[in-house]
Coordinates of N, CA, C and O and ligand atoms in Angstrom, one line a residue:
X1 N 0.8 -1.2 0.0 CA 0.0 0.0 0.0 C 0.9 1.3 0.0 O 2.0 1.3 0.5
X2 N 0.3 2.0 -0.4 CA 1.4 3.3 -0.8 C 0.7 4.2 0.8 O -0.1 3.8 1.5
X3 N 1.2 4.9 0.8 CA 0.9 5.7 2.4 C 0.3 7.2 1.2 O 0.9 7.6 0.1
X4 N -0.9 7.7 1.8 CA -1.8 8.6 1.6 C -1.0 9.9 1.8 O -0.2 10.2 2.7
X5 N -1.5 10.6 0.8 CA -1.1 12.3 0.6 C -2.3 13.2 1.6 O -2.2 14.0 2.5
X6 N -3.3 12.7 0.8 CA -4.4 13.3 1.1 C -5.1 13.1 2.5 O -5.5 12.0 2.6
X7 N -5.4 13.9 3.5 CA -5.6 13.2 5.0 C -7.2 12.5 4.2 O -7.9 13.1 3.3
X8 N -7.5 11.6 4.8 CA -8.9 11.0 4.6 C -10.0 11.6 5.2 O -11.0 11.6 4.5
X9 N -10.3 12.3 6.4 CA -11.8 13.3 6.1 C -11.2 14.3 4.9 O -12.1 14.8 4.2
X10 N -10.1 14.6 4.6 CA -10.4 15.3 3.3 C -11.1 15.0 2.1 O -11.9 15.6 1.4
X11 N -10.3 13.6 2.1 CA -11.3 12.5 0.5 C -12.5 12.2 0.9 O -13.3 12.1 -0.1
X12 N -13.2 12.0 2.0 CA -14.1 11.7 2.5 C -15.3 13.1 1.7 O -16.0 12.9 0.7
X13 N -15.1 14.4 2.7 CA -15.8 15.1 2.8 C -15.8 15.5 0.7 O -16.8 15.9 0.1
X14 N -14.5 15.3 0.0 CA -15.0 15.4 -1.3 C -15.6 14.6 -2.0 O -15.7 13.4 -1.7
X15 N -16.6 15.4 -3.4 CA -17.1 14.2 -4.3 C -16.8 14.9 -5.7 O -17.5 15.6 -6.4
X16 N -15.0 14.3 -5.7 CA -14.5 14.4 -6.7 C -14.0 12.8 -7.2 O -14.1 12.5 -8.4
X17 N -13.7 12.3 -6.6 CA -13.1 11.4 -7.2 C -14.1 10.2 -7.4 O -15.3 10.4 -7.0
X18 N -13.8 9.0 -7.9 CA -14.4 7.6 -8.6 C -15.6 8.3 -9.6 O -16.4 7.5 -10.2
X19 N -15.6 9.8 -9.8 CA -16.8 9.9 -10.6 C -16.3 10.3 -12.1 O -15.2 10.9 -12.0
X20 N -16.8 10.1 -13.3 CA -16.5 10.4 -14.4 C -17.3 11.0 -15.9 O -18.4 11.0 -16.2
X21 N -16.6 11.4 -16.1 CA -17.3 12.3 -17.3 C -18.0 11.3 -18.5 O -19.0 11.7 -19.2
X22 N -17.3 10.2 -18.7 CA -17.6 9.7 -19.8 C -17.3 7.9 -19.6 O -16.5 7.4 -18.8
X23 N -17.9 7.3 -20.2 CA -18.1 5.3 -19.9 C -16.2 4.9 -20.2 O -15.6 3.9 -19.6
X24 N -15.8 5.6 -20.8 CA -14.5 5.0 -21.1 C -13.3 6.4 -20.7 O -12.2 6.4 -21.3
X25 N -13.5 7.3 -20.1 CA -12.5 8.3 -19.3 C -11.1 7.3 -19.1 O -10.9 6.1 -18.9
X26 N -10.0 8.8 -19.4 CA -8.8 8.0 -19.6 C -8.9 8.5 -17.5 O -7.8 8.6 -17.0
X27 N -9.5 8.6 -17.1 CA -9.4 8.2 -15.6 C -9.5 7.9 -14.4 O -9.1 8.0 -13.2
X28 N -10.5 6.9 -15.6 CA -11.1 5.6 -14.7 C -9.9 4.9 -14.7 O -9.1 4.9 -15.6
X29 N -9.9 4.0 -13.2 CA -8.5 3.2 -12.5 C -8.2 2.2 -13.9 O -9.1 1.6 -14.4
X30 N -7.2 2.3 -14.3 CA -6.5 0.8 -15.0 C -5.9 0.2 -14.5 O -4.9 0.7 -14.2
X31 N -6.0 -0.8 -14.2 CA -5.4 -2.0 -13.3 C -3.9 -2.8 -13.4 O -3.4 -3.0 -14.6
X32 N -3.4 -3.1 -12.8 CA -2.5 -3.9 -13.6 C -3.1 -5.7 -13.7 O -4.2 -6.2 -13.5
X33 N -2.1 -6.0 -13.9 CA -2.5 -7.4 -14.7 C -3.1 -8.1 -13.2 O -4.3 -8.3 -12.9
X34 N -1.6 -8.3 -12.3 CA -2.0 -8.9 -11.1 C -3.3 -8.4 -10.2 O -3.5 -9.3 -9.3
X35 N -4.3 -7.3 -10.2 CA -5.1 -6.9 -9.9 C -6.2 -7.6 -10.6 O -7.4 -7.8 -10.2
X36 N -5.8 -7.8 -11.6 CA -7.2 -8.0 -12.4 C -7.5 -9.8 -11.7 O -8.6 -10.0 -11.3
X37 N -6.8 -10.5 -11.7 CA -6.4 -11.9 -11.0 C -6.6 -11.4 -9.3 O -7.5 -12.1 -8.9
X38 N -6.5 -11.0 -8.8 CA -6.2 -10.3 -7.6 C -8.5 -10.5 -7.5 O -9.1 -11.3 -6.8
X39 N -9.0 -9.6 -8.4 CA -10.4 -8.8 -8.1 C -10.8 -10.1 -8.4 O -11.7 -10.5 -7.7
X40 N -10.4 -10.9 -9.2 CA -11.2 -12.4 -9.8 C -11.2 -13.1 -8.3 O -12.1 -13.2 -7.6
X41 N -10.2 -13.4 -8.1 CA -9.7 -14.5 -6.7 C -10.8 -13.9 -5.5 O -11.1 -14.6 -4.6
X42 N -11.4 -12.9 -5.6 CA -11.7 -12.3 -4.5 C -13.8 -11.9 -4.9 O -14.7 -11.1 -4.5
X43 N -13.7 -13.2 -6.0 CA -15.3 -13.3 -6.1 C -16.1 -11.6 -6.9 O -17.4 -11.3 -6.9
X44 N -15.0 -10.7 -7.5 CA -15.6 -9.6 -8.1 C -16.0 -9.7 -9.1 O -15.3 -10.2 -10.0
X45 N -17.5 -9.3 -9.6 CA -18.0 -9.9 -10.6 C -17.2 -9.4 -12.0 O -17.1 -8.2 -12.0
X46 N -16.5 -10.1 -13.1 CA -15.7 -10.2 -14.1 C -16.3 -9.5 -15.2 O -15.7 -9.2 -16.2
X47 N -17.7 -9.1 -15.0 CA -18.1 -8.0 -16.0 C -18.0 -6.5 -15.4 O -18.4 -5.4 -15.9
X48 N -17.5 -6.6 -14.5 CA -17.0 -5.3 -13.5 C -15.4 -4.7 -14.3 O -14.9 -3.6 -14.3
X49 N -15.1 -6.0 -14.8 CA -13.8 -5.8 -15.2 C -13.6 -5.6 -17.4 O -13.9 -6.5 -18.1
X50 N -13.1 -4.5 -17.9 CA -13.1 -4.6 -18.8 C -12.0 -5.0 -19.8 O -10.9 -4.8 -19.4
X51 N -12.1 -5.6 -20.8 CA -11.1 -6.3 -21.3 C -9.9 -5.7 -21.6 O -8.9 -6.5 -21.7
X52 N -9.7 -4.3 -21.7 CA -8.6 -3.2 -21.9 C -8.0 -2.9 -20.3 O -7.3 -2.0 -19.9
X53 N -8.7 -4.2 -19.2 CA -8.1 -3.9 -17.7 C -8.2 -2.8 -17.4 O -7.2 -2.1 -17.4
X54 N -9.6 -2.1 -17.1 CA -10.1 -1.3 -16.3 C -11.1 -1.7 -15.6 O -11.6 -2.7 -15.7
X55 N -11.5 -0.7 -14.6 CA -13.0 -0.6 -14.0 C -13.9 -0.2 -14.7 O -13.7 0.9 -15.2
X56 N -15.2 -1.0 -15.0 CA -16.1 -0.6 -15.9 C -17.0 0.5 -14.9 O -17.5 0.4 -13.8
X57 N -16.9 1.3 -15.6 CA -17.7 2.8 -14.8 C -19.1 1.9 -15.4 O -19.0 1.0 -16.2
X58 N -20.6 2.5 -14.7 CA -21.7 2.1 -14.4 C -22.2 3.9 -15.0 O -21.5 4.9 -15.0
X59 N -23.5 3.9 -15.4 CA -24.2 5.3 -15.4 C -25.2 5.4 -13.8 O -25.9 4.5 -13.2
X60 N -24.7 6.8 -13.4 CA -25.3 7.3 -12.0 C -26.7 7.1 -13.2 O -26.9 7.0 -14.4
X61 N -27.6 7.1 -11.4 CA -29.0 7.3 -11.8 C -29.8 8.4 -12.2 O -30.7 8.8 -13.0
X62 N -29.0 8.9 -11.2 CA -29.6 10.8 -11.1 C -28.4 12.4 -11.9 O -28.5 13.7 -12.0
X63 N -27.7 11.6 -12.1 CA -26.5 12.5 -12.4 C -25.9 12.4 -14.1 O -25.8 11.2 -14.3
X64 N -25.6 13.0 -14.9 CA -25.1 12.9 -16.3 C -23.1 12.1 -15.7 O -22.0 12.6 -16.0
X65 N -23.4 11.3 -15.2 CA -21.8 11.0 -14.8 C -21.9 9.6 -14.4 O -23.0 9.0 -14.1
X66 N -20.5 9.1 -14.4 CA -20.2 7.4 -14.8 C -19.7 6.9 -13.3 O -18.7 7.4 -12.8
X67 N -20.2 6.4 -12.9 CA -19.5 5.8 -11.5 C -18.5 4.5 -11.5 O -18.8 3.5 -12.2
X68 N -17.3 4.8 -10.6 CA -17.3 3.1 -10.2 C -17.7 2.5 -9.5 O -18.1 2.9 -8.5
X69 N -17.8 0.7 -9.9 CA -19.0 0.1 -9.0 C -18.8 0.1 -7.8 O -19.7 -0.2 -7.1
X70 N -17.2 0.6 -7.1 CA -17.0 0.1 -6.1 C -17.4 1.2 -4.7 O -17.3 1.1 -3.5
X71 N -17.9 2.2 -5.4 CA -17.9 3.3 -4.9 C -19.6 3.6 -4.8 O -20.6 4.0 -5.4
X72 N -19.2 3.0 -3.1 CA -20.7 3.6 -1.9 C -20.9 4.9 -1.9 O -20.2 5.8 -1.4
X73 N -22.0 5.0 -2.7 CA -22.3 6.4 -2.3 C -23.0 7.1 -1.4 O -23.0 8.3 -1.6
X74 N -23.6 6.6 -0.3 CA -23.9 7.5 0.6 C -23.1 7.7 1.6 O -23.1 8.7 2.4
X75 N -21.9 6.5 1.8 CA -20.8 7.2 2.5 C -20.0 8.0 1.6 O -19.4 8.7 2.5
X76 N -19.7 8.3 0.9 CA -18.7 8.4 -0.1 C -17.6 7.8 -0.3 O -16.7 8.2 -1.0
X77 N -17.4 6.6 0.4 CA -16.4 5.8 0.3 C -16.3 4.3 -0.9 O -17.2 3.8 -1.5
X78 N -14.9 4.0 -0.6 CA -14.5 2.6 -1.8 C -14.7 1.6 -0.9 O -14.0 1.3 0.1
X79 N -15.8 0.7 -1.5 CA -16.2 -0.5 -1.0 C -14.8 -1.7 -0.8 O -14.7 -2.7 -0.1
X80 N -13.8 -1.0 -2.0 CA -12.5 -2.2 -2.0 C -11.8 -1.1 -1.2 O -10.6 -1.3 -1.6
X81 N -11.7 -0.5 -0.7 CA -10.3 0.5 -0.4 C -9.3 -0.6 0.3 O -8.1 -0.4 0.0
X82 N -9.7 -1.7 1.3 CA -8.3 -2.4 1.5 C -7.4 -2.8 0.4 O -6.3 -2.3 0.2
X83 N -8.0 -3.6 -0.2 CA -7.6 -3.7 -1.6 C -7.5 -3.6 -3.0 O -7.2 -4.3 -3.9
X84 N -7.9 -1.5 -2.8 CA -8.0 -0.8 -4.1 C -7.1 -0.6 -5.3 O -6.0 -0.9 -4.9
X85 N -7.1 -0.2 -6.2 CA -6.2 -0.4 -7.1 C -5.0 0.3 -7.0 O -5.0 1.4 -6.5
X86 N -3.9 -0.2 -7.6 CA -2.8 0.7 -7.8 C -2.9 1.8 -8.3 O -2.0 2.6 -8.0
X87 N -3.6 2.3 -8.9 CA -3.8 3.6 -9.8 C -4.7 4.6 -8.5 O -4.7 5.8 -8.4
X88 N -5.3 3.8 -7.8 CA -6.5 4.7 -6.6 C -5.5 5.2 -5.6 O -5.7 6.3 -5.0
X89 N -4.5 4.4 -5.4 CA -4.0 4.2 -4.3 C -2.4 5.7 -4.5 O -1.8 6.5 -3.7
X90 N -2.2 5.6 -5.9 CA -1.5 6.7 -6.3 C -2.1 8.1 -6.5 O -1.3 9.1 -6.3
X91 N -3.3 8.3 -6.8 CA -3.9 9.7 -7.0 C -4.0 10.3 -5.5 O -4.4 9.8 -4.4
X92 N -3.4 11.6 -5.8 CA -3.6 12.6 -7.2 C -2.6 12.8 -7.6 O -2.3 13.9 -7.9
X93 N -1.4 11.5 -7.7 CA -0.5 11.7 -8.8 C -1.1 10.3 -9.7 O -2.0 9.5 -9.5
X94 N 0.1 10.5 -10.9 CA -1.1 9.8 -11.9 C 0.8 9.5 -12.7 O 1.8 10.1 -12.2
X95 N 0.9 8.7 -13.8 CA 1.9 8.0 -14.8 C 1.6 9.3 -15.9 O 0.6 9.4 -16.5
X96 N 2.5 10.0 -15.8 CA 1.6 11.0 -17.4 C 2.5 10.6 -18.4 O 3.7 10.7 -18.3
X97 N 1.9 9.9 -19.8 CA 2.9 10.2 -21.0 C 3.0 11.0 -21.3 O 1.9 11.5 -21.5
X98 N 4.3 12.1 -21.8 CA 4.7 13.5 -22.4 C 5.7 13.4 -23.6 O 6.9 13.7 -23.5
X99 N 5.0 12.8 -25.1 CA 5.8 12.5 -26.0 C 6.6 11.1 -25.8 O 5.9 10.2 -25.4
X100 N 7.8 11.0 -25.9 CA 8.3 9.7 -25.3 C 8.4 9.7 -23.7 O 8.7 8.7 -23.1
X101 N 8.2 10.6 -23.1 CA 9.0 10.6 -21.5 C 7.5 10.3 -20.8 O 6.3 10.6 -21.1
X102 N 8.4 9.7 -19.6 CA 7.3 9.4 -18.4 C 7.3 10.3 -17.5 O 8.3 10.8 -17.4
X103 N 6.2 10.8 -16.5 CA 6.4 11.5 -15.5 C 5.8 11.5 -14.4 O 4.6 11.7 -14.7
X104 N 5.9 11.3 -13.2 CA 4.7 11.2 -11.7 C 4.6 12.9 -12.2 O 5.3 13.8 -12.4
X105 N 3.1 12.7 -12.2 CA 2.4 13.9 -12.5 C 1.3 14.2 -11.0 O 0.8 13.5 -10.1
X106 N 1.3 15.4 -11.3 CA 0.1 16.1 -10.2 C -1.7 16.1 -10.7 O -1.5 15.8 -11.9
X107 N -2.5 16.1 -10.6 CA -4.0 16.2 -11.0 C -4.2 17.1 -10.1 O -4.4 16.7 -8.9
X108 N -4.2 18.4 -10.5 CA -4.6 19.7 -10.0 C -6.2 20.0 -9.8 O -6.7 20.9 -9.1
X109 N -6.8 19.1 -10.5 CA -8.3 18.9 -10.1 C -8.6 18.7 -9.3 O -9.6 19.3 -8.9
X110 N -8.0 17.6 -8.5 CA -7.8 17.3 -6.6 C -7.8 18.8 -6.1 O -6.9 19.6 -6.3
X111 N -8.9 19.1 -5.4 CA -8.7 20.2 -5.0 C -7.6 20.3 -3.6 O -6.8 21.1 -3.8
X112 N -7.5 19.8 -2.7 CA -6.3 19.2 -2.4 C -4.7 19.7 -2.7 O -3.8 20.5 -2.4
X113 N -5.0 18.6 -3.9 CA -3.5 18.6 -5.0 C -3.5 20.3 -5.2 O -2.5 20.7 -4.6
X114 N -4.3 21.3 -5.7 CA -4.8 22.6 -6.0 C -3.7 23.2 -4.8 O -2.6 23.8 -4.7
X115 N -4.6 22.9 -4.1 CA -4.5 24.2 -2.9 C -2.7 23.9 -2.3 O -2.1 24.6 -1.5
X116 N -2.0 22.5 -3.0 CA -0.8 22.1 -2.1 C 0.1 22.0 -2.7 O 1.1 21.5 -2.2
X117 N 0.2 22.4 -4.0 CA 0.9 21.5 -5.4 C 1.9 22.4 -5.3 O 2.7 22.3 -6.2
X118 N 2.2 23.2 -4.4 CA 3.9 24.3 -4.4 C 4.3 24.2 -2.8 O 5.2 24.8 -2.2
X119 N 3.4 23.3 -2.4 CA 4.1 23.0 -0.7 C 5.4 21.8 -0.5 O 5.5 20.6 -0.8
X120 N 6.2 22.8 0.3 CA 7.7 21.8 0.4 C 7.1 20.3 0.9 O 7.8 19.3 0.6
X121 N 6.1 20.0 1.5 CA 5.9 19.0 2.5 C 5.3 17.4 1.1 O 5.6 16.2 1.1
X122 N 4.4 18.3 0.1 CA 4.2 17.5 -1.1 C 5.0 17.4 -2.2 O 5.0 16.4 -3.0
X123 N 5.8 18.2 -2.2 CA 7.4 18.3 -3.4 C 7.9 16.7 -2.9 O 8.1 15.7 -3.5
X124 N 7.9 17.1 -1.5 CA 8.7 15.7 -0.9 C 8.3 14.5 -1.2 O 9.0 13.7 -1.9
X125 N 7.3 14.3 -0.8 CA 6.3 13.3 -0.9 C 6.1 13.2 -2.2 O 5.9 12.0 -2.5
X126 N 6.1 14.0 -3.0 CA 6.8 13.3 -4.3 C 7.7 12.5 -5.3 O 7.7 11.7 -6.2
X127 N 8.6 13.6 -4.4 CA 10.2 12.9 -4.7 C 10.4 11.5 -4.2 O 11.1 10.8 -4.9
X128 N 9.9 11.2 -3.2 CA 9.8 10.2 -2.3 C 9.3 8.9 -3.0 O 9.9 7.8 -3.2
X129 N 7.9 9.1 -3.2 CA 6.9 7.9 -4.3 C 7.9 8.0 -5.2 O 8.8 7.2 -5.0
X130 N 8.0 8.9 -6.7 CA 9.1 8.8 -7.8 C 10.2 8.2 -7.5 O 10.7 7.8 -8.5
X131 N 10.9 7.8 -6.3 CA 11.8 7.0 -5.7 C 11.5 5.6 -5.4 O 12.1 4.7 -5.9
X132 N 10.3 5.5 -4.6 CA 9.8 4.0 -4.4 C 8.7 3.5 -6.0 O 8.2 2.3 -6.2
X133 N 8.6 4.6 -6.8 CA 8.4 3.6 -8.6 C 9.2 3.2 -9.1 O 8.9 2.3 -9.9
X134 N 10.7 3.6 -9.1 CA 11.7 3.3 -9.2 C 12.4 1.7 -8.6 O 13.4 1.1 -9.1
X135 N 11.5 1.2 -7.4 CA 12.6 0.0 -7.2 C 11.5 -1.0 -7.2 O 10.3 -0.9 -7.1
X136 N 12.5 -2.2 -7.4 CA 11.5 -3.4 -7.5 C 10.8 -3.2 -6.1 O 11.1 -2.3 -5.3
X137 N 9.7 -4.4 -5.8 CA 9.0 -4.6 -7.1 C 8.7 -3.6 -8.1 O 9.2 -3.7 -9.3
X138 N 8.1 -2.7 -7.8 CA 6.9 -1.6 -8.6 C 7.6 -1.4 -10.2 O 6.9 -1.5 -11.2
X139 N 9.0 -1.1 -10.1 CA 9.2 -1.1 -11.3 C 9.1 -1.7 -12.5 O 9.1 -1.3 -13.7
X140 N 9.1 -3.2 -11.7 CA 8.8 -4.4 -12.8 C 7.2 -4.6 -12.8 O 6.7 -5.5 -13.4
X141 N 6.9 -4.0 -12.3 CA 5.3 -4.4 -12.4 C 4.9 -3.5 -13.7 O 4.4 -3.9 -14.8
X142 N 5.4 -1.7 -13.3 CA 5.0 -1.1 -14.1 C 5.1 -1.4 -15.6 O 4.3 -1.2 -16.4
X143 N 6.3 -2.0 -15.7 CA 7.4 -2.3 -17.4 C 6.4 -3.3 -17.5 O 6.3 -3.4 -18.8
X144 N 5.8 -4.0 -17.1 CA 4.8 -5.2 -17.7 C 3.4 -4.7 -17.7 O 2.6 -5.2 -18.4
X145 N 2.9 -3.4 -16.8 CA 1.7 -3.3 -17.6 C 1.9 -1.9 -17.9 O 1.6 -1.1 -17.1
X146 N 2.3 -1.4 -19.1 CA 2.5 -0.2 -19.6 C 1.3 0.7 -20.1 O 1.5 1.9 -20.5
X147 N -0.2 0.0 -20.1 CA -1.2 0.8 -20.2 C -1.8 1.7 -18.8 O -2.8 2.3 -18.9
X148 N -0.8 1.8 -17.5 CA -1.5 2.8 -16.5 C -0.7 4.3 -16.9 O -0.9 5.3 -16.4
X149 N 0.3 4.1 -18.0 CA 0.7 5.1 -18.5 C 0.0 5.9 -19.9 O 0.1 5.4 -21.0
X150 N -0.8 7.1 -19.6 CA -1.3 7.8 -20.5 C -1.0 9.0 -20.4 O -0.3 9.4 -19.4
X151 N -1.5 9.7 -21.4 CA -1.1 11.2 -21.5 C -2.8 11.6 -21.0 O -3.9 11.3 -21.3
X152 N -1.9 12.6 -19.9 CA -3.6 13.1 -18.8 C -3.6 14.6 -19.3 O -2.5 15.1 -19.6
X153 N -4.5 15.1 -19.5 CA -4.7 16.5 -20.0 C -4.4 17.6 -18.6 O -4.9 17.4 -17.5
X154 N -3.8 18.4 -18.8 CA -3.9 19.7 -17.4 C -2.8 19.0 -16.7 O -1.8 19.8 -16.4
X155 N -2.6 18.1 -16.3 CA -1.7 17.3 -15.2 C -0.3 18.3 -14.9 O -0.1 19.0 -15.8
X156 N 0.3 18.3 -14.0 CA 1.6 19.0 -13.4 C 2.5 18.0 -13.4 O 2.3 17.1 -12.6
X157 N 3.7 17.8 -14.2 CA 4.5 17.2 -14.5 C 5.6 17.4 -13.5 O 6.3 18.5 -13.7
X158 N 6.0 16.6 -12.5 CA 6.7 16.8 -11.4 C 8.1 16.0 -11.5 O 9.1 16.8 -11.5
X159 N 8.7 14.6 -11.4 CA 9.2 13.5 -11.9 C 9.8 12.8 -13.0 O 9.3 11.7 -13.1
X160 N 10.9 13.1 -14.2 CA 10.4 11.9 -14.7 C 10.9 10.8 -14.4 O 11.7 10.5 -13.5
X161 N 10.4 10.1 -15.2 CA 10.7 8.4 -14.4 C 11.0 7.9 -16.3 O 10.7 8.2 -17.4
X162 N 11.9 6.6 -15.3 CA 12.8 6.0 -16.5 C 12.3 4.4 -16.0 O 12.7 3.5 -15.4
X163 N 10.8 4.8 -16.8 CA 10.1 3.4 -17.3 C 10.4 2.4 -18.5 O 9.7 1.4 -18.7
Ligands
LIG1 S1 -11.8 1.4 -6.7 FE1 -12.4 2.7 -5.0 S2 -11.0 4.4 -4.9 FE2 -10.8 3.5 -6.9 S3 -12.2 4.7 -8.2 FE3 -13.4 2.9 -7.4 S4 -14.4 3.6 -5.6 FE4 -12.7 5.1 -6.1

């Protein structure tokens, strides 16, 4: 588990995240491989899971926006959070592709990320993660599933990483 940026009544009291603009958003969680075997072993129904290894977002009832299934909404919380994804577990930094180069990027949308994204205490805490992507395992995980790396629009390019 990666250790949290964000204190949790912060994520709590927001309702930004697990929700989405669109059925296939490049920001719905992508899984890595072992996750996807991980969610099966643990009885998650496999149409939850999409063949391109993501979370299949669901249409809200009441709202023009895509949910994930895992995500209770009257707490606002992740029904998997012990065992949420690598990609969940990293925001609101994110893999950004920038032409050929990789980068631990910021998502300034995190209002959060917003209000912190030039504080010494998160610089660190970046440098820090960009350090532990760097060593096995994680490194060899990432080089085998190279689809959690996309090019995110707006993102703060902080890192790069030699994926
Ligand atoms: S798996 Fe959990 S943390 Fe990740 S998007 Fe879904 S509800 Fe949110």
């Amino acid at each position: 588990m990666i250790r949290q940026l964000v204190p949790e009544s912060v994520c709590l009291a927001c309702r930004g995240c697990c929700r989405f603009g669109e059925p296939d958003s490049c920001w719905s969680p992508a899984l890595l491989s072992e996750e996807v075997e991980m969610l099966v072993r643990k009885n998650i129904p496999p149409l939850l899971i999409t063949k391109e290894k993501r979370v299949r977002l669901l249409p809200a009832s009441q709202e023009a926006l895509y949910l994930c299934p895992f995500l209770e909404g009257a707490k606002n919380a992740c029904k998997i959070y012990a065992f949420r994804p690598f990609e969940c577990q990293l925001y609101p930094f994110l893999l950004n592709r920038a032409g050929k180069d990789v980068y631990l990027a910021l998502d300034t949308q995190c209002p959060y990320a917003e209000e912190h994204a030039h504080d010494a205490a998160l610089r660190e805490y970046a440098r820090a993660l960009a350090g532990l992507l760097m060593q096995a395992p994680l490194i060899g995980s990432l080089r085998t599933n190279l689809h959690l790396i996309q090019a995110y629009p707006g993102v703060l390019d902080l890192h790069q990483l030699k994926i």
